[in-house]
Coordinates of C-alpha atoms in Angstrom, one line a residue:
Chain A
X1 CA -19.9 31.9 -52.4
X2 CA -23.6 32.5 -52.7
X3 CA -24.7 35.7 -54.4
X4 CA -28.2 37.1 -53.7
X5 CA -30.6 39.8 -54.8
X6 CA -33.0 41.3 -52.4
X7 CA -36.5 41.3 -53.8
X8 CA -37.4 44.3 -51.6
X9 CA -34.7 46.9 -52.4
X10 CA -33.0 45.2 -55.3
X11 CA -29.6 45.2 -53.6
X12 CA -27.2 42.6 -54.9
X13 CA -24.4 41.1 -52.8
X14 CA -22.7 37.9 -51.6
X15 CA -23.7 35.9 -48.5
X16 CA -21.8 38.2 -46.2
X17 CA -24.1 41.0 -47.1
X18 CA -27.1 38.9 -46.1
X19 CA -28.1 36.8 -43.1
X20 CA -29.4 33.3 -43.4
X21 CA -32.5 32.8 -41.4
X22 CA -33.2 29.1 -41.8
X23 CA -36.2 27.3 -43.0
X24 CA -39.1 29.4 -44.3
X25 CA -42.9 29.1 -43.8
X26 CA -42.7 27.9 -40.2
X27 CA -45.9 28.6 -38.3
X28 CA -46.0 28.7 -34.5
X29 CA -48.9 26.4 -33.7
X30 CA -49.5 28.0 -30.3
X31 CA -50.4 31.3 -32.0
X32 CA -53.4 29.8 -33.8
X33 CA -54.5 27.2 -31.3
X34 CA -52.8 27.7 -27.9
X35 CA -55.1 25.4 -26.0
X36 CA -54.6 22.2 -28.0
X37 CA -50.9 22.2 -28.6
X38 CA -49.1 19.0 -27.7
X39 CA -45.5 18.8 -26.5
X40 CA -44.6 17.1 -29.8
X41 CA -46.2 19.9 -31.9
X42 CA -44.2 22.4 -30.0
X43 CA -41.0 20.4 -30.3
X44 CA -41.6 20.1 -34.1
X45 CA -42.2 23.8 -34.3
X46 CA -38.9 24.5 -32.5
X47 CA -36.6 21.7 -33.8
X48 CA -38.0 19.5 -36.6
X49 CA -36.9 20.9 -39.9
X50 CA -37.4 20.2 -43.5
X51 CA -33.9 19.3 -44.6
X52 CA -34.1 18.5 -48.3
X53 CA -31.3 17.4 -50.6
X54 CA -32.4 19.7 -53.5
X55 CA -35.0 22.5 -53.6
X56 CA -35.3 24.3 -50.3
X57 CA -37.2 27.3 -49.1
X58 CA -35.5 29.7 -46.7
X59 CA -35.7 33.1 -45.0
X60 CA -32.9 35.6 -45.6
X61 CA -32.3 39.1 -44.4
X62 CA -30.9 42.0 -46.5
X63 CA -28.3 43.0 -43.8
X64 CA -26.4 45.7 -45.7
X65 CA -29.3 47.0 -47.8
X66 CA -32.9 47.6 -46.7
X67 CA -32.7 45.4 -43.6
X68 CA -35.9 43.5 -44.6
X69 CA -36.5 39.8 -44.3
X70 CA -37.5 38.0 -47.5
X71 CA -37.9 34.4 -48.8
X72 CA -35.7 32.6 -51.2
X73 CA -35.9 29.2 -53.0
X74 CA -32.5 27.6 -53.2
X75 CA -31.1 24.2 -54.3
X76 CA -29.0 22.8 -51.5
X77 CA -26.9 20.7 -53.9
X78 CA -26.1 23.1 -56.7
X79 CA -26.4 26.1 -54.2
X80 CA -28.3 28.0 -57.0
X81 CA -31.0 30.5 -56.0
X82 CA -34.2 29.7 -58.0
X83 CA -36.4 32.6 -56.8
X84 CA -36.8 35.4 -54.3
X85 CA -40.2 36.4 -53.0
X86 CA -41.7 38.5 -50.3
X87 CA -41.9 37.5 -46.6
X88 CA -45.7 37.2 -46.7
X89 CA -45.8 35.4 -50.0
X90 CA -45.7 31.8 -51.2
X91 CA -43.1 30.9 -53.8
X92 CA -43.9 31.5 -57.5
X93 CA -46.2 28.7 -58.8
X94 CA -43.7 27.1 -61.2
X95 CA -41.1 26.8 -58.3
X96 CA -43.7 25.5 -55.9
X97 CA -44.6 22.8 -58.4
X98 CA -41.0 21.5 -58.4
X99 CA -41.0 21.0 -54.6
X100 CA -40.7 17.4 -53.4
X101 CA -41.3 15.4 -50.3
X102 CA -42.1 17.4 -47.2
X103 CA -42.2 20.7 -49.0
X104 CA -44.6 19.4 -51.6
X105 CA -46.9 18.1 -48.8
X106 CA -46.6 21.5 -47.1
X107 CA -47.6 23.5 -50.1
X108 CA -50.5 21.2 -51.0
X109 CA -51.9 21.5 -47.4
X110 CA -51.3 25.2 -47.5
X111 CA -53.2 25.7 -50.8
X112 CA -56.0 23.5 -49.6
X113 CA -56.4 25.5 -46.4
X114 CA -56.4 28.8 -48.3
X115 CA -58.9 27.6 -50.9
X116 CA -61.2 26.8 -48.0
X117 CA -60.6 30.1 -46.1
X118 CA -58.9 32.8 -48.2
X119 CA -56.0 34.3 -46.2
X120 CA -56.6 37.8 -44.9
X121 CA -54.6 40.5 -46.6
X122 CA -51.2 40.9 -45.0
X123 CA -51.4 37.6 -43.0
X124 CA -47.9 36.5 -42.1
X125 CA -46.8 33.3 -43.7
Chain B
X1 CA -10.2 -15.1 -38.8
X2 CA -7.5 -13.2 -40.6
X3 CA -3.8 -13.4 -39.9
X4 CA -2.7 -11.0 -37.2
X5 CA -0.6 -8.0 -38.1
X6 CA 2.7 -8.0 -36.3
X7 CA 6.4 -7.3 -36.6
X8 CA 6.7 -10.9 -37.8
X9 CA 4.1 -10.6 -40.5
X10 CA 5.7 -7.4 -41.6
X11 CA 9.1 -9.1 -41.9
X12 CA 7.7 -12.1 -43.6
X13 CA 5.9 -10.0 -46.2
X14 CA 9.0 -7.8 -46.7
X15 CA 10.8 -10.9 -47.9
X16 CA 8.2 -11.2 -50.6
X17 CA 8.4 -7.5 -51.5
X18 CA 4.9 -7.0 -49.9
X19 CA 3.2 -8.7 -52.8
X20 CA 1.3 -11.3 -50.7
X21 CA -0.7 -9.2 -48.2
X22 CA -4.2 -10.4 -47.8
X23 CA -7.1 -8.0 -48.4
X24 CA -8.1 -6.4 -45.1
X25 CA -11.8 -7.2 -45.7
X26 CA -13.9 -9.1 -48.2
X27 CA -16.3 -7.6 -50.8
X28 CA -19.3 -10.0 -50.5
X29 CA -22.5 -9.9 -52.5
X30 CA -25.5 -9.0 -50.3
X31 CA -27.4 -12.0 -48.9
X32 CA -31.2 -12.2 -49.1
X33 CA -31.7 -11.3 -45.4
X34 CA -29.8 -10.2 -42.3
X35 CA -30.6 -9.8 -38.6
X36 CA -29.3 -6.2 -38.7
X37 CA -28.6 -3.9 -41.6
X38 CA -26.5 -0.8 -40.8
X39 CA -26.8 2.0 -43.4
X40 CA -23.6 3.9 -43.7
X41 CA -20.0 2.5 -43.6
X42 CA -18.4 5.4 -41.9
X43 CA -16.6 5.2 -38.6
X44 CA -19.8 5.1 -36.5
X45 CA -21.5 2.4 -38.7
X46 CA -18.4 0.2 -38.8
X47 CA -17.8 0.6 -35.0
X48 CA -21.5 -0.4 -34.4
X49 CA -21.0 -3.5 -36.6
X50 CA -17.8 -4.4 -34.8
X51 CA -19.3 -4.2 -31.3
X52 CA -22.5 -6.0 -32.4
X53 CA -20.3 -8.9 -33.4
X54 CA -17.8 -8.6 -30.6
X55 CA -19.9 -7.7 -27.6
X56 CA -23.3 -9.2 -28.6
X57 CA -22.4 -12.1 -30.8
X58 CA -24.5 -10.8 -33.7
X59 CA -22.7 -11.6 -36.9
X60 CA -25.5 -11.9 -39.4
X61 CA -25.0 -8.2 -40.0
X62 CA -24.5 -6.1 -43.2
X63 CA -23.1 -2.6 -43.5
X64 CA -24.4 -0.9 -46.6
X65 CA -22.4 2.0 -48.1
X66 CA -23.4 4.2 -51.0
X67 CA -19.8 5.0 -52.0
X68 CA -16.7 3.5 -50.4
X69 CA -16.2 2.9 -46.7
X70 CA -14.9 5.9 -44.8
X71 CA -15.4 8.2 -47.8
X72 CA -17.8 10.7 -46.1
X73 CA -17.2 12.7 -43.0
X74 CA -14.9 9.9 -41.6
X75 CA -12.4 10.9 -44.2
X76 CA -13.0 14.6 -43.9
X77 CA -12.6 15.5 -40.3
X78 CA -9.7 17.0 -38.4
X79 CA -9.1 13.9 -36.2
X80 CA -9.4 15.6 -32.8
X81 CA -10.1 13.4 -29.8
X82 CA -11.2 15.0 -26.5
X83 CA -13.9 14.5 -23.9
X84 CA -14.1 17.8 -21.9
X85 CA -17.7 18.6 -22.6
X86 CA -20.0 20.5 -20.2
X87 CA -23.0 18.3 -19.7
X88 CA -22.9 15.0 -17.8
X89 CA -24.4 12.8 -20.6
X90 CA -21.9 14.3 -23.0
X91 CA -19.0 13.7 -20.7
X92 CA -20.1 10.1 -20.2
X93 CA -20.2 9.2 -23.9
X94 CA -17.2 11.2 -25.0
X95 CA -15.0 9.9 -22.1
X96 CA -16.1 6.3 -22.9
X97 CA -15.0 7.0 -26.4
X98 CA -11.7 8.6 -25.5
X99 CA -10.8 5.8 -23.1
X100 CA -11.7 3.2 -25.8
X101 CA -9.3 5.0 -28.2
X102 CA -6.5 4.4 -25.8
X103 CA -6.4 0.7 -26.4
X104 CA -8.1 0.6 -29.8
X105 CA -4.9 -0.3 -31.7
X106 CA -4.4 -3.3 -29.5
X107 CA -8.0 -4.3 -29.5
X108 CA -8.3 -4.1 -33.3
X109 CA -4.8 -5.3 -34.1
X110 CA -4.4 -2.2 -36.4
X111 CA -2.4 0.9 -35.8
X112 CA -4.9 3.7 -35.6
X113 CA -2.0 6.1 -34.5
X114 CA -3.8 7.4 -31.4
X115 CA -1.6 10.2 -30.2
X116 CA -2.6 11.7 -26.8
X117 CA -0.7 14.8 -27.4
X118 CA -3.0 17.1 -25.4
X119 CA -5.8 19.4 -26.4
X120 CA -5.4 23.1 -25.5
X121 CA -8.5 25.2 -25.8
X122 CA -7.8 28.9 -25.8
X123 CA -9.9 31.5 -23.9
X124 CA -9.9 34.7 -25.9
X125 CA -12.7 36.7 -24.3
X126 CA -13.8 37.2 -20.7
X127 CA -17.0 35.2 -21.4
X128 CA -15.2 32.3 -22.9
X129 CA -12.7 32.3 -20.0
X130 CA -15.6 32.1 -17.5
X131 CA -17.4 29.5 -19.5
X132 CA -14.3 27.3 -19.6
X133 CA -13.8 27.6 -15.9
X134 CA -17.4 26.4 -15.5
X135 CA -16.6 23.4 -17.8
X136 CA -13.4 22.8 -15.8
X137 CA -15.4 22.5 -12.6
X138 CA -18.0 20.2 -14.2
X139 CA -15.2 18.0 -15.6
X140 CA -13.5 17.9 -12.3
X141 CA -16.7 16.6 -10.7
X142 CA -16.9 14.0 -13.4
X143 CA -13.4 12.9 -12.7
X144 CA -11.8 14.0 -16.0
X145 CA -8.1 14.8 -16.0
X146 CA -8.3 18.4 -17.2
X147 CA -7.1 21.8 -15.9
X148 CA -7.1 25.5 -16.6
X149 CA -3.7 27.0 -17.5
X150 CA -2.4 30.6 -17.5
X151 CA -1.3 32.3 -20.7
X152 CA 2.3 31.8 -19.7
X153 CA 1.7 28.0 -19.2
X154 CA -0.2 27.9 -22.5
X155 CA 2.8 29.5 -24.2
X156 CA 5.1 26.8 -22.7
X157 CA 2.8 24.1 -24.1
X158 CA 2.5 25.9 -27.4
X159 CA 5.5 28.2 -28.0
X160 CA 4.2 29.7 -31.3
X161 CA 1.2 31.2 -29.5
X162 CA 0.9 35.0 -29.5
X163 CA 0.0 36.0 -25.9
X164 CA 0.4 39.7 -26.4
X165 CA -2.4 41.2 -24.3
X166 CA -3.0 44.0 -26.8
X167 CA -4.1 41.9 -29.8
X168 CA -7.7 41.7 -31.0
X169 CA -8.3 38.4 -29.3
X170 CA -5.9 38.2 -26.4
X171 CA -5.2 34.8 -24.8
X172 CA -6.6 35.1 -21.2
X173 CA -5.9 31.5 -20.3
X174 CA -6.6 28.1 -21.7
X175 CA -8.3 24.8 -20.8
X176 CA -6.1 21.8 -21.2
X177 CA -6.9 18.1 -21.5
X178 CA -3.5 16.4 -21.6
X179 CA -5.1 13.0 -22.5
X180 CA -6.9 14.3 -25.6
X181 CA -5.1 14.2 -28.9
X182 CA -5.5 12.9 -32.4
X183 CA -5.9 9.6 -34.3
X184 CA -5.6 8.5 -37.9
X185 CA -9.2 8.9 -39.2
X186 CA -8.9 6.5 -42.2
X187 CA -7.2 3.9 -40.1
X188 CA -10.0 3.9 -37.5
X189 CA -12.5 3.1 -40.3
X190 CA -10.2 0.5 -41.8
X191 CA -9.5 -1.1 -38.5
X192 CA -13.2 -1.4 -37.5
X193 CA -14.0 -2.7 -41.0
X194 CA -11.3 -5.4 -40.8
X195 CA -12.4 -6.3 -37.3
X196 CA -16.1 -6.5 -38.2
X197 CA -15.4 -8.4 -41.4
X198 CA -13.2 -11.0 -39.8
X199 CA -16.1 -11.7 -37.4
X200 CA -18.4 -12.4 -40.3
X201 CA -20.1 -9.0 -40.9
X202 CA -20.7 -8.3 -44.6
X203 CA -19.5 -4.8 -45.7
X204 CA -21.2 -4.0 -49.0
X205 CA -19.9 -0.9 -50.8
X206 CA -21.3 0.8 -53.8
X207 CA -24.8 -0.2 -52.6
X208 CA -27.1 2.8 -52.1
X209 CA -30.2 2.4 -50.1
X210 CA -33.2 3.8 -52.1
X211 CA -36.1 2.8 -49.8
X212 CA -37.0 1.3 -46.5
X213 CA -39.8 -1.2 -46.6
X214 CA -42.3 -1.4 -43.7
X215 CA -45.0 -3.7 -42.7
X216 CA -47.3 -1.5 -40.6
X217 CA -45.1 -0.1 -37.8
X218 CA -42.3 -2.5 -38.3
X219 CA -39.4 -2.5 -40.7
X220 CA -38.9 -5.4 -43.0
X221 CA -35.9 -4.5 -45.1
X222 CA -34.4 -2.1 -47.6
X223 CA -34.4 -1.4 -51.3
X224 CA -31.0 -0.9 -52.7
X225 CA -29.3 -0.3 -56.0
X226 CA -28.2 -4.0 -55.7
X227 CA -31.7 -5.3 -55.0
X228 CA -34.0 -5.7 -52.0
X229 CA -32.5 -7.1 -48.8
X230 CA -34.6 -8.2 -45.8
X231 CA -33.7 -7.3 -42.3
X232 CA -35.3 -7.6 -38.8
X233 CA -33.5 -4.4 -37.6
X234 CA -32.2 -1.4 -39.5
X235 CA -29.7 1.1 -38.0
X236 CA -29.3 4.4 -39.8
X237 CA -25.9 6.0 -39.3
X238 CA -25.6 8.4 -42.3
X239 CA -24.6 11.7 -40.7
X240 CA -25.4 14.5 -43.1
X241 CA -27.8 12.3 -45.2
X242 CA -29.7 11.0 -42.2
X243 CA -32.9 13.0 -43.0
X244 CA -33.0 11.7 -46.6
X245 CA -32.8 8.1 -45.3
X246 CA -35.2 8.6 -42.4
X247 CA -37.7 10.3 -44.8
X248 CA -37.8 6.9 -46.6
X249 CA -39.1 5.4 -43.4
X250 CA -41.5 8.3 -42.8
X251 CA -39.7 9.6 -39.7
X252 CA -39.0 13.4 -39.5
X253 CA -35.8 14.4 -37.8
X254 CA -34.7 17.5 -35.9
X255 CA -31.6 17.8 -38.1
X256 CA -30.3 20.3 -40.5
X257 CA -27.4 19.5 -42.9
X258 CA -24.6 22.1 -43.2
X259 CA -21.1 22.2 -44.6
X260 CA -18.1 22.2 -42.3
X261 CA -14.7 22.9 -43.9
X262 CA -11.2 21.9 -43.2
X263 CA -7.9 22.5 -44.9
X264 CA -4.2 21.6 -44.7
X265 CA -1.1 23.6 -45.2
X266 CA 2.1 22.6 -46.9
X267 CA 4.2 20.3 -44.7
X268 CA 6.7 22.1 -42.4
X269 CA 9.1 21.2 -39.6
X270 CA 7.3 20.4 -36.2
X271 CA 5.9 23.5 -34.6
X272 CA 2.8 22.3 -32.7
X273 CA 2.9 19.2 -30.6
X274 CA -0.6 19.5 -29.2
X275 CA -4.1 20.2 -30.6
X276 CA -5.0 23.9 -30.2
X277 CA -8.6 25.1 -30.4
X278 CA -9.5 28.8 -30.6
X279 CA -13.3 28.9 -30.2
X280 CA -13.8 32.6 -30.4
X281 CA -12.1 32.9 -33.7
X282 CA -13.6 29.6 -35.1
X283 CA -10.5 27.7 -35.7
X284 CA -8.7 24.6 -34.5
X285 CA -5.4 23.2 -35.6
X286 CA -2.9 20.3 -35.1
X287 CA 0.1 19.1 -37.0
X288 CA 0.1 15.8 -38.7
X289 CA 3.0 13.4 -38.7
X290 CA 3.7 14.4 -42.3
X291 CA 4.1 18.0 -41.1
X292 CA 1.1 19.7 -42.6
X293 CA -1.0 21.8 -40.3
X294 CA -4.6 20.4 -40.2
X295 CA -7.0 23.3 -39.7
X296 CA -10.8 23.2 -39.2
X297 CA -13.2 26.1 -39.3
X298 CA -16.8 26.8 -38.5
X299 CA -19.9 25.7 -40.3
X300 CA -21.7 27.7 -43.0
X301 CA -24.9 29.3 -41.8
X302 CA -27.2 27.7 -44.4
X303 CA -28.2 24.2 -45.4
X304 CA -25.8 22.6 -47.9
X305 CA -25.4 19.1 -49.3
X306 CA -22.7 20.1 -51.8
X307 CA -19.5 19.3 -49.8
X308 CA -18.3 22.7 -50.9
X309 CA -18.1 25.3 -48.2
X310 CA -18.2 29.1 -48.6
X311 CA -15.0 31.1 -49.0
X312 CA -16.0 33.8 -46.4
X313 CA -16.1 31.0 -43.7
X314 CA -12.5 30.0 -44.6
X315 CA -11.3 33.5 -44.8
X316 CA -12.7 34.2 -41.3
X317 CA -10.9 31.2 -39.8
X318 CA -7.6 31.9 -41.5
X319 CA -7.6 35.6 -40.6
X320 CA -8.1 34.9 -36.9
X321 CA -5.6 32.1 -36.8
X322 CA -2.9 34.2 -38.3
X323 CA -3.5 36.8 -35.6
X324 CA -3.2 34.2 -32.9
X325 CA -0.3 32.5 -34.6
X326 CA 1.6 35.2 -36.5
X327 CA 4.2 32.5 -37.6
X328 CA 1.6 31.0 -40.0
X329 CA 1.1 34.1 -42.1
X330 CA 3.4 33.0 -44.9
X331 CA 2.2 29.4 -45.0
X332 CA 0.7 28.1 -48.2
X333 CA -2.5 26.1 -48.0
X334 CA -2.6 23.0 -50.1
X335 CA -6.1 21.6 -50.0
X336 CA -9.5 22.5 -48.6
X337 CA -12.6 20.4 -48.5
X338 CA -16.1 20.3 -46.9
X339 CA -18.1 17.7 -45.2
X340 CA -21.9 17.6 -44.6
X341 CA -22.5 17.6 -40.9
X342 CA -25.9 16.9 -39.2
X343 CA -26.7 19.6 -36.8
X344 CA -29.3 19.2 -34.0
X345 CA -30.9 22.1 -32.1
X346 CA -28.9 21.4 -28.9
X347 CA -25.7 20.4 -30.7
X348 CA -25.8 16.9 -29.1
X349 CA -26.2 13.6 -30.9
X350 CA -29.3 11.4 -31.3
X351 CA -28.8 7.7 -30.4
X352 CA -32.3 6.4 -30.3
X353 CA -35.0 3.9 -31.1
X354 CA -37.6 5.4 -33.3
X355 CA -41.4 5.3 -33.6
X356 CA -40.9 2.6 -36.2
X357 CA -40.3 -0.9 -34.7
X358 CA -36.9 -2.2 -35.5
X359 CA -35.6 1.1 -36.8
X360 CA -32.7 2.7 -34.9
X361 CA -30.9 6.0 -35.6
X362 CA -27.5 7.3 -34.6
X363 CA -26.9 10.8 -35.9
X364 CA -26.5 14.5 -35.0
X365 CA -22.8 14.3 -34.1
X366 CA -22.5 17.5 -36.1
X367 CA -18.9 18.8 -35.8
X368 CA -17.8 16.2 -33.2
X369 CA -18.2 12.9 -34.9
X370 CA -14.7 11.5 -35.1
X371 CA -13.8 11.7 -31.4
X372 CA -17.0 9.8 -30.5
X373 CA -16.7 6.8 -32.9
X374 CA -15.7 4.0 -30.4
X375 CA -18.2 5.1 -27.7
X376 CA -21.0 5.7 -30.2
X377 CA -20.5 2.3 -31.7
X378 CA -20.3 0.7 -28.3
X379 CA -23.6 2.1 -26.9
X380 CA -25.5 1.9 -30.3
X381 CA -24.6 -1.8 -30.7
X382 CA -25.9 -2.4 -27.2
X383 CA -29.1 -0.4 -28.0
X384 CA -29.7 -2.4 -31.2
X385 CA -28.9 -5.8 -29.7
X386 CA -31.2 -5.4 -26.6
X387 CA -33.8 -3.2 -28.2
X388 CA -33.6 -0.6 -25.4
X389 CA -31.3 2.4 -25.0
X390 CA -27.9 1.7 -23.4
X391 CA -27.7 3.6 -20.1
X392 CA -25.3 6.2 -21.6
X393 CA -27.5 6.5 -24.8
X394 CA -30.7 7.0 -22.8
X395 CA -30.2 10.8 -22.5
X396 CA -29.7 11.1 -26.2
X397 CA -33.1 9.8 -27.3
X398 CA -35.2 11.4 -30.0
X399 CA -37.9 12.1 -27.3
X400 CA -35.7 14.6 -25.5
X401 CA -36.9 17.4 -27.8
X402 CA -40.6 17.0 -26.9
X403 CA -39.7 16.5 -23.2
X404 CA -37.5 19.5 -23.0
X405 CA -34.5 17.5 -21.8
X406 CA -31.9 19.2 -24.0
X407 CA -28.2 18.4 -23.6
X408 CA -27.1 21.9 -24.5
X409 CA -23.6 21.8 -25.8
X410 CA -23.9 24.8 -28.1
X411 CA -22.2 27.1 -25.6
X412 CA -19.6 24.4 -24.6
X413 CA -18.7 23.1 -28.1
X414 CA -15.2 23.9 -29.3
X415 CA -16.4 26.2 -32.0
X416 CA -19.2 28.7 -31.5
X417 CA -22.1 27.8 -33.8

C-alpha cells in the first residue's frame, strides 16, 4: 500500500486517501498553438504516455485533506515516493537529474525553453 | 517431429515408470541471424511463432524470453475465455480466438484443458443491466451464442448466488455465454512452445533483449544478454514491458503499465461450475479442477512494474464478492499475486506495423490477454508474414489513435476500469 504526504496541507495517508491522476507535466498543445496542431500531436497529448520502469512523475489529489492537486515523483518498481512538489512546479533539481529516457528529454527541453523565455509567475505546468 | 502424445505413449512410458519422456522443447543456443525474432515467450509470442511456422511456413524464427517461457502474465491470469465484447472488431478477434480454443488440444496434440463451462456476467446496477442488453443485441447481430438471463435463471446456473433484491448490489439479471469457459494457462504456453519447437522455431530462454539495432528506418537485429542477433523482422509481444522494449527502437506507445491482481482460495468441494463475473464490484471467479476458487480483481489506479498490487484493491474485490456470495465468507485465501498489464486508452489491443520498417507490435491486451492468445497469434503471424495487417488486425492499428477510430471497450469490459 502506498503512503503519501500532501505537500500543500501536510496530510498523511494511504493511497485510498488520495487520488492518482496519471502522468504529470502534460501540456495541451492546442492551448498554445491551436492552428498548427496535427492529429498525431493531439493523439499524443491524449494517449501517448511516458511509462517508465523506474522514476516516474505523476499528479495526485489530496482527496480527504485539502482537496488540492499536487505532483509526486515515484519509482514504479520500488513504489517509493521520492519527492512531492506543487502543481505549478518542476521536481526538485536532484530528483530531476535522476530522470531517464523520455523524462530526461522532457526536462531538458523544458529547461531550455524556460531559459529562453522565463515562465510567467503562476504559469501552469 | 516429436513423438505424439497419446494413450499409447502414456501406457508405454508408464511401463518405464515415466523415466523416458522426451523434453517437450529444445533449449538451443541463438543462431547468428533469423528471418523473424519474436520478443517475449508468453502465450501470444509462442502462438505467433507457432502460426508463423504452421500457416506461413516460416521456421527460421526465434522467440527470445528474458525469464522462462510463460512466466509473466501467461502464468498469472485467471484463465477466462469468452468473446462477448461490444464492438465488431473485438467480437471478430475474440470469437476467432474462442473458436480456435475449441480444437486447440487436438491441433497441438496437448491437453490444454479447455472447459466451455459457460461465463455468467452479473448485472448489478440498472446501468450495467442496460449496457449488457446493448452488448447482447450487438452480439446477436454478430452471430454469437449468448443470451440475457433473469436472476432466477442465474440462480439455477449458479446456485450459490445471492439474489436477494435488498442487498447493496442486487442481481438484476445476467449475461450468459454458454460457450465461454476456462483453459489451463500454463498448458496453452507449453503446447504452443512444443508445437513451434517441433516445427523448427528456436525458443531461447534467459535471453534478455537490451537493445534494438536499426539501419535508418529499418530494423537489423537485437542486442541481448547472449550477444547480438540479426533479424529481418522483429515482433514485440511483451505486454507490460512493451514500452521499455519499444523505447529501444525509438517508438513511443499509447500504453501505461499497471498491476492487476488475482488470488486463489483453499481447495473446496465443487460449488461453481461456470465462470462468474461481477463487473460492478470488480471481481470474477471460477473454480479450478483442484477445487480452489480462482478470483481476479481490478487494476490499481497508478503505474506499477513491481508485480505487487495494493491491498485496498484486493479488499474491495473480496468485500463485494462476499456480499454477492455469502457462502465464501469463511473461506481462507491461499495465495495472491500481481501481473503487469499494458493498458491502452480505449482498452483494446494494438496489433500493428510500426513507423520502423520490419518492426511489429502486439500489445495492449490489458486485462484480457489469456482469452485472446490463439486469435492474436493467428492474425499477428499473418501480419508479420505478409507485411500488412490481417483483415481482423486492421482495426487494431497504432494509427487508430491519431485517426480517432477507437474501439471503445472500457464500458463493455468485464471489469470497470
